[in-house]
CSV table of C-alpha atoms in Angstrom, one decimal:
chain,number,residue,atom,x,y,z
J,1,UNK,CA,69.3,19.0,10.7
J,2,UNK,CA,66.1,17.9,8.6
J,3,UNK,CA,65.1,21.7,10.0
J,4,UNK,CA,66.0,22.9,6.6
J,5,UNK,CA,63.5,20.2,4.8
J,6,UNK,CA,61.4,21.5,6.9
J,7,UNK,CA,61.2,25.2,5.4
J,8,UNK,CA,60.6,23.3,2.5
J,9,UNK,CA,57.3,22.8,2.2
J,10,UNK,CA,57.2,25.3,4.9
J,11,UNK,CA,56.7,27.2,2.1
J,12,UNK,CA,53.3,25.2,1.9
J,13,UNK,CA,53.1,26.1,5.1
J,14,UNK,CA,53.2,29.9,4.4
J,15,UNK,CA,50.9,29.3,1.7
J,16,UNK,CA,48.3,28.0,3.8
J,17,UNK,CA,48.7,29.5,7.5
J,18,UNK,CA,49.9,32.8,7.5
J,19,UNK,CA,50.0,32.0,11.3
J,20,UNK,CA,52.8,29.5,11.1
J,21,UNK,CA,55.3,32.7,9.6
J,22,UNK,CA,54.0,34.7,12.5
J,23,UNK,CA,55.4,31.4,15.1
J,24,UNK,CA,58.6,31.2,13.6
J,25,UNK,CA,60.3,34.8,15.0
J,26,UNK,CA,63.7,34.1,13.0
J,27,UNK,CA,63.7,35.3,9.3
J,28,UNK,CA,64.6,32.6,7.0
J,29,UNK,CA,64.1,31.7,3.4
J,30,UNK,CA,64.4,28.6,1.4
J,31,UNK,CA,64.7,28.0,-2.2
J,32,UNK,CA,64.8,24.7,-4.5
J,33,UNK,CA,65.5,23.6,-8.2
J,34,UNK,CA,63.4,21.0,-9.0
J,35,UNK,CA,63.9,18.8,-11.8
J,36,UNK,CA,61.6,17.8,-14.7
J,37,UNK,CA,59.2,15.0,-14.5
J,38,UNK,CA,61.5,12.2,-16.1
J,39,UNK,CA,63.8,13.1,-12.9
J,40,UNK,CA,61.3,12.1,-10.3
J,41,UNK,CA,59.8,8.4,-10.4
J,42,UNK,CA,61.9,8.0,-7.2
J,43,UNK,CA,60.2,10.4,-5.2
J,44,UNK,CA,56.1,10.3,-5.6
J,45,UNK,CA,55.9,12.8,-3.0
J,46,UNK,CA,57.8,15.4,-5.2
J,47,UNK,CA,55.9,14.2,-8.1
J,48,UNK,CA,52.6,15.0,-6.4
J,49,UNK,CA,53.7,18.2,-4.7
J,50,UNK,CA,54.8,20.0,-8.5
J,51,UNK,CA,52.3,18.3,-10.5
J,52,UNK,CA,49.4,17.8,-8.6
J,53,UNK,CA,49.5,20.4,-5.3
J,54,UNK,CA,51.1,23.5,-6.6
J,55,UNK,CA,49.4,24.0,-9.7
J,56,UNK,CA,46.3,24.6,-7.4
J,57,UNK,CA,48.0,27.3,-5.3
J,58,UNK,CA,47.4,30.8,-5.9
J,59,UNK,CA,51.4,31.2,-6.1
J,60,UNK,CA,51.5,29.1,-9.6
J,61,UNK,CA,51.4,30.6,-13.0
J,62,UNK,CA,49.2,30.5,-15.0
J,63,UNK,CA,49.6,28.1,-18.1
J,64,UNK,CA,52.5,26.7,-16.4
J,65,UNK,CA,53.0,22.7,-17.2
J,66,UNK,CA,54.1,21.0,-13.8
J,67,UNK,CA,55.8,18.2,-15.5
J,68,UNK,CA,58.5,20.9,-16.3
J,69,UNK,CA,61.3,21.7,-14.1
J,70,UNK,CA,60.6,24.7,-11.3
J,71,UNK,CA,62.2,26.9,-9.0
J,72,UNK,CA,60.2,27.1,-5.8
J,73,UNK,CA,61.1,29.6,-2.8
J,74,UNK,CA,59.8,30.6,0.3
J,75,UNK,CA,60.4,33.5,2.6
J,76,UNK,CA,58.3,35.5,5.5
J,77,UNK,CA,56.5,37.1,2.6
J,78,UNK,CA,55.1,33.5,1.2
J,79,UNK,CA,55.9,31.5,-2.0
J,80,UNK,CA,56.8,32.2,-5.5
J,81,UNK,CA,57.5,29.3,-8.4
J,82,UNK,CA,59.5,30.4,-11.4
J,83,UNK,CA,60.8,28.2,-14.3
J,84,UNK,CA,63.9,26.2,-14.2
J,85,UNK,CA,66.1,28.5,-16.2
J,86,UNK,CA,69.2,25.9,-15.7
J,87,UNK,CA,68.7,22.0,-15.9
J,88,UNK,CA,70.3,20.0,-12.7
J,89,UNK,CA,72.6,17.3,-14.0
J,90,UNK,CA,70.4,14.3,-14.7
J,91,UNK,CA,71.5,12.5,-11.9
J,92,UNK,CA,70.0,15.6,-9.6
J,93,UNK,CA,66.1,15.7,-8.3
J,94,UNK,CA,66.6,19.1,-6.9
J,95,UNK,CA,69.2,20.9,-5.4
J,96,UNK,CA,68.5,23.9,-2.6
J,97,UNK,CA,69.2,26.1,0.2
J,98,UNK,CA,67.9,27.2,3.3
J,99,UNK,CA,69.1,30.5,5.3
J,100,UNK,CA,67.9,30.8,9.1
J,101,UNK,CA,69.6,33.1,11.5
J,102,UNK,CA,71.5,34.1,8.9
J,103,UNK,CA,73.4,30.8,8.3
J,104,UNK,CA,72.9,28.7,5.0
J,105,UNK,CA,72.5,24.6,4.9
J,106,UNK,CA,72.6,23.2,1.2
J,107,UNK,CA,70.6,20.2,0.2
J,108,UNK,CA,70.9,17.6,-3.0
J,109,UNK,CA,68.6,15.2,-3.8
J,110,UNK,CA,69.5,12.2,-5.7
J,111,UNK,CA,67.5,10.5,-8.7
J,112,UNK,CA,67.5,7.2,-6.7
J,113,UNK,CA,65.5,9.0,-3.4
J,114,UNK,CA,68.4,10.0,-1.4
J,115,UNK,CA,68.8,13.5,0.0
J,116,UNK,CA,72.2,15.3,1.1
J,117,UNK,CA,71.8,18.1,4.1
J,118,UNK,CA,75.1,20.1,4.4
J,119,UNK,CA,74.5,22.5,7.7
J,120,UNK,CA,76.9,24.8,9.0
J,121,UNK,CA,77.3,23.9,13.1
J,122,UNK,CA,76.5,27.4,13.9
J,123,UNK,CA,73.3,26.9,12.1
J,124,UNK,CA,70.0,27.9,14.2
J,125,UNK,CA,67.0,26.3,13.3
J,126,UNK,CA,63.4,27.9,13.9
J,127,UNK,CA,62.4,27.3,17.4
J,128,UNK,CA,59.4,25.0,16.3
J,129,UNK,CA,61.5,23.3,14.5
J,130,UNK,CA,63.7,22.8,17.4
J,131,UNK,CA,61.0,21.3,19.9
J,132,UNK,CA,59.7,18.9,17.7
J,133,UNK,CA,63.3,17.3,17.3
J,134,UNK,CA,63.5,17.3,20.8
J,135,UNK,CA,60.5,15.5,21.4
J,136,UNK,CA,61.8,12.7,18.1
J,137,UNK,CA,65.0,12.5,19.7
J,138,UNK,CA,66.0,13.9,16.5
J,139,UNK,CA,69.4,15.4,17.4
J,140,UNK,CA,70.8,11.9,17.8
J,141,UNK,CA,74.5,11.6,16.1
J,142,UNK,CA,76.0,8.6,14.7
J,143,UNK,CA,72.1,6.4,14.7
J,144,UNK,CA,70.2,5.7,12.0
J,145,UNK,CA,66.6,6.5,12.8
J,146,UNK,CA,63.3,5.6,10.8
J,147,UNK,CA,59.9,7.5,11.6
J,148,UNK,CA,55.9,7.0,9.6
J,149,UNK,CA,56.0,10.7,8.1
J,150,UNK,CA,51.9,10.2,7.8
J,151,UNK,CA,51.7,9.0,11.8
J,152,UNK,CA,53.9,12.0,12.6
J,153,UNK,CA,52.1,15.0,11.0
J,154,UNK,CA,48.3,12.5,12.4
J,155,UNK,CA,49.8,12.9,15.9
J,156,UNK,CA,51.1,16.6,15.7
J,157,UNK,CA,48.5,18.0,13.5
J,158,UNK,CA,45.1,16.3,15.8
J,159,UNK,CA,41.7,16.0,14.1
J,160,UNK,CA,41.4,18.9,11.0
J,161,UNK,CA,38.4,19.5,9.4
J,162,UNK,CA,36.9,18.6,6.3
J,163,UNK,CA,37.3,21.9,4.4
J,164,UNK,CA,40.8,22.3,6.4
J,165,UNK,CA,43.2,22.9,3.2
J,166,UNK,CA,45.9,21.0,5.4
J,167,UNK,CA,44.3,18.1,5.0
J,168,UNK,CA,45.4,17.2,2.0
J,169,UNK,CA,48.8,18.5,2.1
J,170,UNK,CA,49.7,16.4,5.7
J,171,UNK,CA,47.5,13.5,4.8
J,172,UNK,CA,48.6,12.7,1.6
J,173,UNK,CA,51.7,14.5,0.8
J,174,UNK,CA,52.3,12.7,4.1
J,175,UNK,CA,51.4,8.8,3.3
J,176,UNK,CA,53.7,9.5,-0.2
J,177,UNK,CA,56.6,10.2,1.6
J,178,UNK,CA,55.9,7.3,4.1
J,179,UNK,CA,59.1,5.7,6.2
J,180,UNK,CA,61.7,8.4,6.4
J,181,UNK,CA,65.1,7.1,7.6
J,182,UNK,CA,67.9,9.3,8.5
J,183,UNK,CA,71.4,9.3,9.7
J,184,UNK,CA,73.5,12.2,11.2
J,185,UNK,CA,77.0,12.6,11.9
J,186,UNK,CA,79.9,15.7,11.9
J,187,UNK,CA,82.7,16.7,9.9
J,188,UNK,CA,85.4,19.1,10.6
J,189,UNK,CA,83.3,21.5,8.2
J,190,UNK,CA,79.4,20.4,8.0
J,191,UNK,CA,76.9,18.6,9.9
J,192,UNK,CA,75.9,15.9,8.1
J,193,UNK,CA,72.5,14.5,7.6
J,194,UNK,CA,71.9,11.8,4.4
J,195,UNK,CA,68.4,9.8,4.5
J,196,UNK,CA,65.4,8.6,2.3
J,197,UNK,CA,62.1,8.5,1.4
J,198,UNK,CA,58.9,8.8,-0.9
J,199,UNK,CA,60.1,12.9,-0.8
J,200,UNK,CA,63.4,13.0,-0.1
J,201,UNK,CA,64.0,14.6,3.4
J,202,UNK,CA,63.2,18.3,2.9
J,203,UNK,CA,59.4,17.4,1.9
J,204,UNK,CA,58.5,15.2,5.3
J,205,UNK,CA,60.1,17.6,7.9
J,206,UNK,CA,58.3,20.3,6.1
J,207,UNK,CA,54.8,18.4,6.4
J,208,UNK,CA,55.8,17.8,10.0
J,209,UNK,CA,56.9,21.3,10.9
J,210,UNK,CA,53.4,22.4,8.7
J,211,UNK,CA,51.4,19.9,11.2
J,212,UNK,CA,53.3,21.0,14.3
J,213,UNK,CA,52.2,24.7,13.7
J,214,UNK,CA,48.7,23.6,14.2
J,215,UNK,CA,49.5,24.0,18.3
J,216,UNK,CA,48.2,20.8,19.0
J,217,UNK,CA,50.1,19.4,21.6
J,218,UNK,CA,52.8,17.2,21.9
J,219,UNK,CA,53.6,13.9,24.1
J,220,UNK,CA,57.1,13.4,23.4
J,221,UNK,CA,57.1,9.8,24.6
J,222,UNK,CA,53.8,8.9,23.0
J,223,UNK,CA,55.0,10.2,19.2
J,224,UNK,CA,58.0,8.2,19.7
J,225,UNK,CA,55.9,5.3,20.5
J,226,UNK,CA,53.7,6.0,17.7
J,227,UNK,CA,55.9,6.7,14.7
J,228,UNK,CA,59.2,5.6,15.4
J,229,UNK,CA,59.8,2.3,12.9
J,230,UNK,CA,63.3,1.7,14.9
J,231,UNK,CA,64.4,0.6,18.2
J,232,UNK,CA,63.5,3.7,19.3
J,233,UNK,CA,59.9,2.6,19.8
J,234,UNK,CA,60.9,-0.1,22.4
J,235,UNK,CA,62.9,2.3,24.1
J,236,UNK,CA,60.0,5.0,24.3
J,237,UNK,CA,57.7,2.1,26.0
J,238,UNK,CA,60.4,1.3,28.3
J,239,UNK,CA,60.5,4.8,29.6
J,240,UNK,CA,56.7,5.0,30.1
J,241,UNK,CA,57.4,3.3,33.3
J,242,UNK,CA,58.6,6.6,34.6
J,243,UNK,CA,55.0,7.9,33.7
J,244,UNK,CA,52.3,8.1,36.1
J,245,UNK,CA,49.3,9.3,34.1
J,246,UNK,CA,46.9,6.9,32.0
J,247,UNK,CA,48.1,9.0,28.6
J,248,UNK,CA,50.8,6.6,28.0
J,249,UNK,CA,48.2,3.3,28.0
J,250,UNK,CA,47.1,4.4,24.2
J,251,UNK,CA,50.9,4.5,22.8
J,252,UNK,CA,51.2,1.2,24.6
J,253,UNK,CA,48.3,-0.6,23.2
J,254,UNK,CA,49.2,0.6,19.6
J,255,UNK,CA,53.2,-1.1,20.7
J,256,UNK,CA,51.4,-4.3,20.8
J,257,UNK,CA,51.2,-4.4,17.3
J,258,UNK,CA,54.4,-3.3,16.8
J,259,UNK,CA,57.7,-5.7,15.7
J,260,UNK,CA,58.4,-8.5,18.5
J,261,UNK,CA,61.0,-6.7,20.2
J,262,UNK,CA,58.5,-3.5,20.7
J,263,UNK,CA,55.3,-5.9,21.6
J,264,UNK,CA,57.7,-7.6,24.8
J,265,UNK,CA,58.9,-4.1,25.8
J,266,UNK,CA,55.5,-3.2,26.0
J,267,UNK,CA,53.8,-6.0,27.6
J,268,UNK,CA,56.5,-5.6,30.4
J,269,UNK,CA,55.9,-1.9,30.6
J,270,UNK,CA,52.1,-2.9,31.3
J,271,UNK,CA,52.2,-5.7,33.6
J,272,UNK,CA,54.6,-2.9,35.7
J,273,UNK,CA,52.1,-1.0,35.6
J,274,UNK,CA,49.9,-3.2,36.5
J,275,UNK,CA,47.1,-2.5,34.2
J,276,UNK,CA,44.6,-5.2,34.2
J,277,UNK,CA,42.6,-3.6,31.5
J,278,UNK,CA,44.9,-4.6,28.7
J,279,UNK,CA,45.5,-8.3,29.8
J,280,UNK,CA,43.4,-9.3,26.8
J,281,UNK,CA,45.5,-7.0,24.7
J,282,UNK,CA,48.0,-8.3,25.8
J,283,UNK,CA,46.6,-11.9,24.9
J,284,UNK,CA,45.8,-10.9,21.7
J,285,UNK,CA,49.7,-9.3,20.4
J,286,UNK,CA,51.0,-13.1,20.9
J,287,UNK,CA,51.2,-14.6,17.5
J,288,UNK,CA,53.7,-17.3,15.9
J,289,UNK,CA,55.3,-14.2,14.5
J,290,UNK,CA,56.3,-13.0,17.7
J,291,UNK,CA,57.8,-15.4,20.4
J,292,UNK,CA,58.9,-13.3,22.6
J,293,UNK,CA,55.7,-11.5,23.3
J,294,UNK,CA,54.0,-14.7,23.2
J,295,UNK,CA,55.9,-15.7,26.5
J,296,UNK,CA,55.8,-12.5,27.7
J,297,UNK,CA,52.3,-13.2,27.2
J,298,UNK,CA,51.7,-15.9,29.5
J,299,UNK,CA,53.4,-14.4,32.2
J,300,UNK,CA,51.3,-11.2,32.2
J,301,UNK,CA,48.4,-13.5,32.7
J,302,UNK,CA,50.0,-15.0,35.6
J,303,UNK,CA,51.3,-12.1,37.1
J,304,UNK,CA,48.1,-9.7,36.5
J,305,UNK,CA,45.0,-12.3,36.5
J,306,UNK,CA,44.6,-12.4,40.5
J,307,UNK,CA,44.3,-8.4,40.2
J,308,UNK,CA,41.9,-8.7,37.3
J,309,UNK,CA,38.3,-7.8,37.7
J,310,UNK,CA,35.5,-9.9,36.8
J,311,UNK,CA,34.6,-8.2,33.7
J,312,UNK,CA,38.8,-8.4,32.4
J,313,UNK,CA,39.0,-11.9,33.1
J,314,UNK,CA,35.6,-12.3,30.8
J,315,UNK,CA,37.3,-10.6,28.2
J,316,UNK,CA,40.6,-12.4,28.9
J,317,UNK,CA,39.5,-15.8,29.1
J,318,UNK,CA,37.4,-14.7,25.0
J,319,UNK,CA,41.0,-14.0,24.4
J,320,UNK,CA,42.8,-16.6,25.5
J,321,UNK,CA,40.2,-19.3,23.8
J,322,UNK,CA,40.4,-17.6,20.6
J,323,UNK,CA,44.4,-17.5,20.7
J,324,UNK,CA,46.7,-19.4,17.8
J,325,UNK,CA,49.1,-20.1,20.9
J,326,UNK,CA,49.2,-23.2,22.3
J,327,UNK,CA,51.4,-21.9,25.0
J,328,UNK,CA,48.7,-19.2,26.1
J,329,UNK,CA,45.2,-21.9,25.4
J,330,UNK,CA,47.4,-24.3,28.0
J,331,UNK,CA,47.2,-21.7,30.6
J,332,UNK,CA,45.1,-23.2,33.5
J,333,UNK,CA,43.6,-19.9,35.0
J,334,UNK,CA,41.6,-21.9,37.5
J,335,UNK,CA,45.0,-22.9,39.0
J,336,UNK,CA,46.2,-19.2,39.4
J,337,UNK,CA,43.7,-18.0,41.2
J,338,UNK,CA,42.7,-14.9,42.9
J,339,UNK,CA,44.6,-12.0,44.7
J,340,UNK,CA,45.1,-12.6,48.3
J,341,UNK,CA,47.0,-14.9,50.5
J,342,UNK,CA,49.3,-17.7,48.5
J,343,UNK,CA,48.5,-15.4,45.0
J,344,UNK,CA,50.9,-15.5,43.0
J,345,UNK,CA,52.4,-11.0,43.0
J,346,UNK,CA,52.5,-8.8,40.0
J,347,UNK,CA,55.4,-8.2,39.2
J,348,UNK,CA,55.9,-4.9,41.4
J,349,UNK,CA,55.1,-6.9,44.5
J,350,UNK,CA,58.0,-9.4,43.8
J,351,UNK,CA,60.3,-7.2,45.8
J,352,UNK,CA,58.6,-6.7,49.1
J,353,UNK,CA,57.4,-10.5,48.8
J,354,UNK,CA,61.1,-11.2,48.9
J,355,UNK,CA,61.6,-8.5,51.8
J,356,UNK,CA,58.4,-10.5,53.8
J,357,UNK,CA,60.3,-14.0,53.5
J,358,UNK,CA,63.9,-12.4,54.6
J,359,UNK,CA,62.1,-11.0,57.6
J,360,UNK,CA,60.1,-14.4,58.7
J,361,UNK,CA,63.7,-16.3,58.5
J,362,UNK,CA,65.4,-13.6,60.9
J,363,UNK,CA,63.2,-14.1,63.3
J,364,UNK,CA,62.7,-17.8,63.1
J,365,UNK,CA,66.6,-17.9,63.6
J,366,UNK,CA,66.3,-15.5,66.2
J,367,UNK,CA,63.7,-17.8,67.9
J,368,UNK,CA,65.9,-20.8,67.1
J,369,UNK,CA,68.9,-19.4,68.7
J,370,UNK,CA,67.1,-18.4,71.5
J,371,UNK,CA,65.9,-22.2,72.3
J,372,UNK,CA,69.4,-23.7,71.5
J,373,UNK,CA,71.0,-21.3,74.4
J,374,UNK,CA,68.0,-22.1,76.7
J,375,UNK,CA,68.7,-26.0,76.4
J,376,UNK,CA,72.5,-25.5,77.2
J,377,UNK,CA,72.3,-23.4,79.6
J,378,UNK,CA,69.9,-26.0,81.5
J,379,UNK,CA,72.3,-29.1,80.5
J,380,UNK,CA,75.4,-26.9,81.9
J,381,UNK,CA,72.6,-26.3,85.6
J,382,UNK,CA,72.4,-30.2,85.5
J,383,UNK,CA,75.3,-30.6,85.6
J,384,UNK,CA,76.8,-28.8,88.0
J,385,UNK,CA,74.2,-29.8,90.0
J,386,UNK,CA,75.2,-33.4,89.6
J,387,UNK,CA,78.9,-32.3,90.7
């Protein structure tokens, strides 16, 4: 889908890592009719890219105004800008193309932001491309999604150097675009994918594809959990469960600051996983903006204060006094106590705590039984005896 967009400044990426042509092994080539200056407030990404980025490439003639309307393409040979010999109807940005495996998809974007993705269903996008929608659940039909273009390219790209000439490109060609949202759906002819943003939808999935050529790798899960702005986010916390390795505890720290629903899924994902270390944290994402983490709040500090150690019940107790809830300052910790006998159990030991109690009343009613037959059975011996 946003596979093509992502040849689109692909072509950035050709410009700047001739390795990233040598990952992607199927030809392609992309090319895009941009619209004067007057066409793009809508889009400040675009606006940067032809009037602020590409005049600096090598690829940009010489004397040429960027304000003025351009043709840019891109193929396994680099990037070339020529003028805008036709002008796009005033309500058009840019209209292009982008051929892989030698299928076409057509793109329109609109004055107002929006961008139009027509794709053939036979249409095979670059294996890169293909892995990182994978790992953004990007192949999702029918479901609007929303994703931080500038975390994205952060997480994919990792740290880059100062004289890296990414930098610029992912960072700020990144934060320009900002929230891209996206829906996708099928037609009896196309695959359909119509979204927005500060660049339209070709620009970010370019600047992710760019930063995903870096080879830095990828925690499906944890990018998710890091740049989703949807319910997608929550969902990506609730499957850390699964996750037995202490690389999901950074994703989940940074979903406590997240929307309500995202901060609960979280907390309960932790106190699962019983990790003590993040009870103040956890203290900490309860605000009067978010109720529901605020009570899942105070239960995490009932369920994980008898495990935590001296040091995370400093740091906890800081946290609590420092709260704005009155529900978590009320919390008596004193009364909870420590782990052991009569503690209250996290929440994984609820289960066999259940299990213990089922036991202990089978055999007290096995005991029980066993006494109520022994007294009848000497009642029935007396009397007999008596007869």
């Amino acid at each position: 889908m946003r596979s093509r967009r992502a040849e689109l400044l692909a072509l950035a990426a050709c410009a700047l890592l001739t390795a990233t042509r040598a990952q992607q092994p199927a030809p392609f080539a992309f090319e895009v009719a941009i619209a004067p200056a007057a066409q793009r407030a809508a889009a400040p990404a675009v606006t940067w890219l032809c009037e602020s980025w590409l005049p600096r490439q090598a690829a940009w003639p010489r004397g040429r105004d960027g304000r003025e309307g351009l043709r840019l393409a891109v193929t396994q040979d680099g990037i070339a800008v020529r003028p805008l010999d036709t002008p796009l109807d005033p309500r058009t940005l840019a209209l292009g193309a982008c051929t892989s495996g030698g299928r076409t998809a057509l793109f329109a974007l609109d004055v107002d932001g929006a961008e139009d993705w027509y794709l053939p269903p036979d249409f095979v996008p670059p294996p890169a491309w293909r892995d990182l929608l994978t790992h953004l659940d990007g192949f999702a039909l029918d479901r609007p999604r929303t994703l931080d273009t500038v975390v994205v390219v952060g997480h994919l790209a990792g740290g880059l150097a100062d004289t890296d000439p990414r930098g610029e490109l992912l960072q700020l060609g990144g934060s320009l675009c900002g929230d891209v949202t996206w829906l996708a759906w099928r037609t009896p002819e196309w695959l359909r994918v119509r979204g927005r943003s500060g660049g339209g939808l070709a620009l970010p999935a370019a600047l992710m594809q760019l930063a995903a050529g870096s080879g830095h790798a990828t925690d499906g899960l944890a990018l998710r959990a890091f740049a989703s702005r949807d319910a997608d986010r929550a969902e990506a916390a609730r499957q850390m469960l699964r996750r037995d390795d202490d690389g999901v505890r950074a994703p989940l720290r940074a979903a406590l600051h997240a929307d309500d629903g995202t901060r609960l899924a979280a907390i309960d994902t932790l106190v699962r996983r019983r990790s003590t270390a993040d009870l103040a944290a956890i203290v900490a994402a309860a605000d009067a903006d978010a109720p529901w983490a605020t009570l899942a709040a105070a239960d995490a500090v009932r369920a994980l204060w008898p495990f935590a150690s001296a040091s995370e019940r400093a740091r906890t107790r800081a946290a609590l006094a420092g709260s704005a809830s009155p529900l978590l300052r009320a919390i008596d910790l004193d009364a909870i106590g420590s782990a052991g006998p009569g503690a209250p159990a996290a929440a994984g030991d609820v289960a066999p705590a259940h299990a213990r109690a089922l036991i202990w009343l089978a055999l007290c009613a096995v005991l029980v039984a066993g006494l109520w037959a022994r007294e009848r059975a000497l009642v029935a011996a007396e009397q007999q005896a008596a007869d």
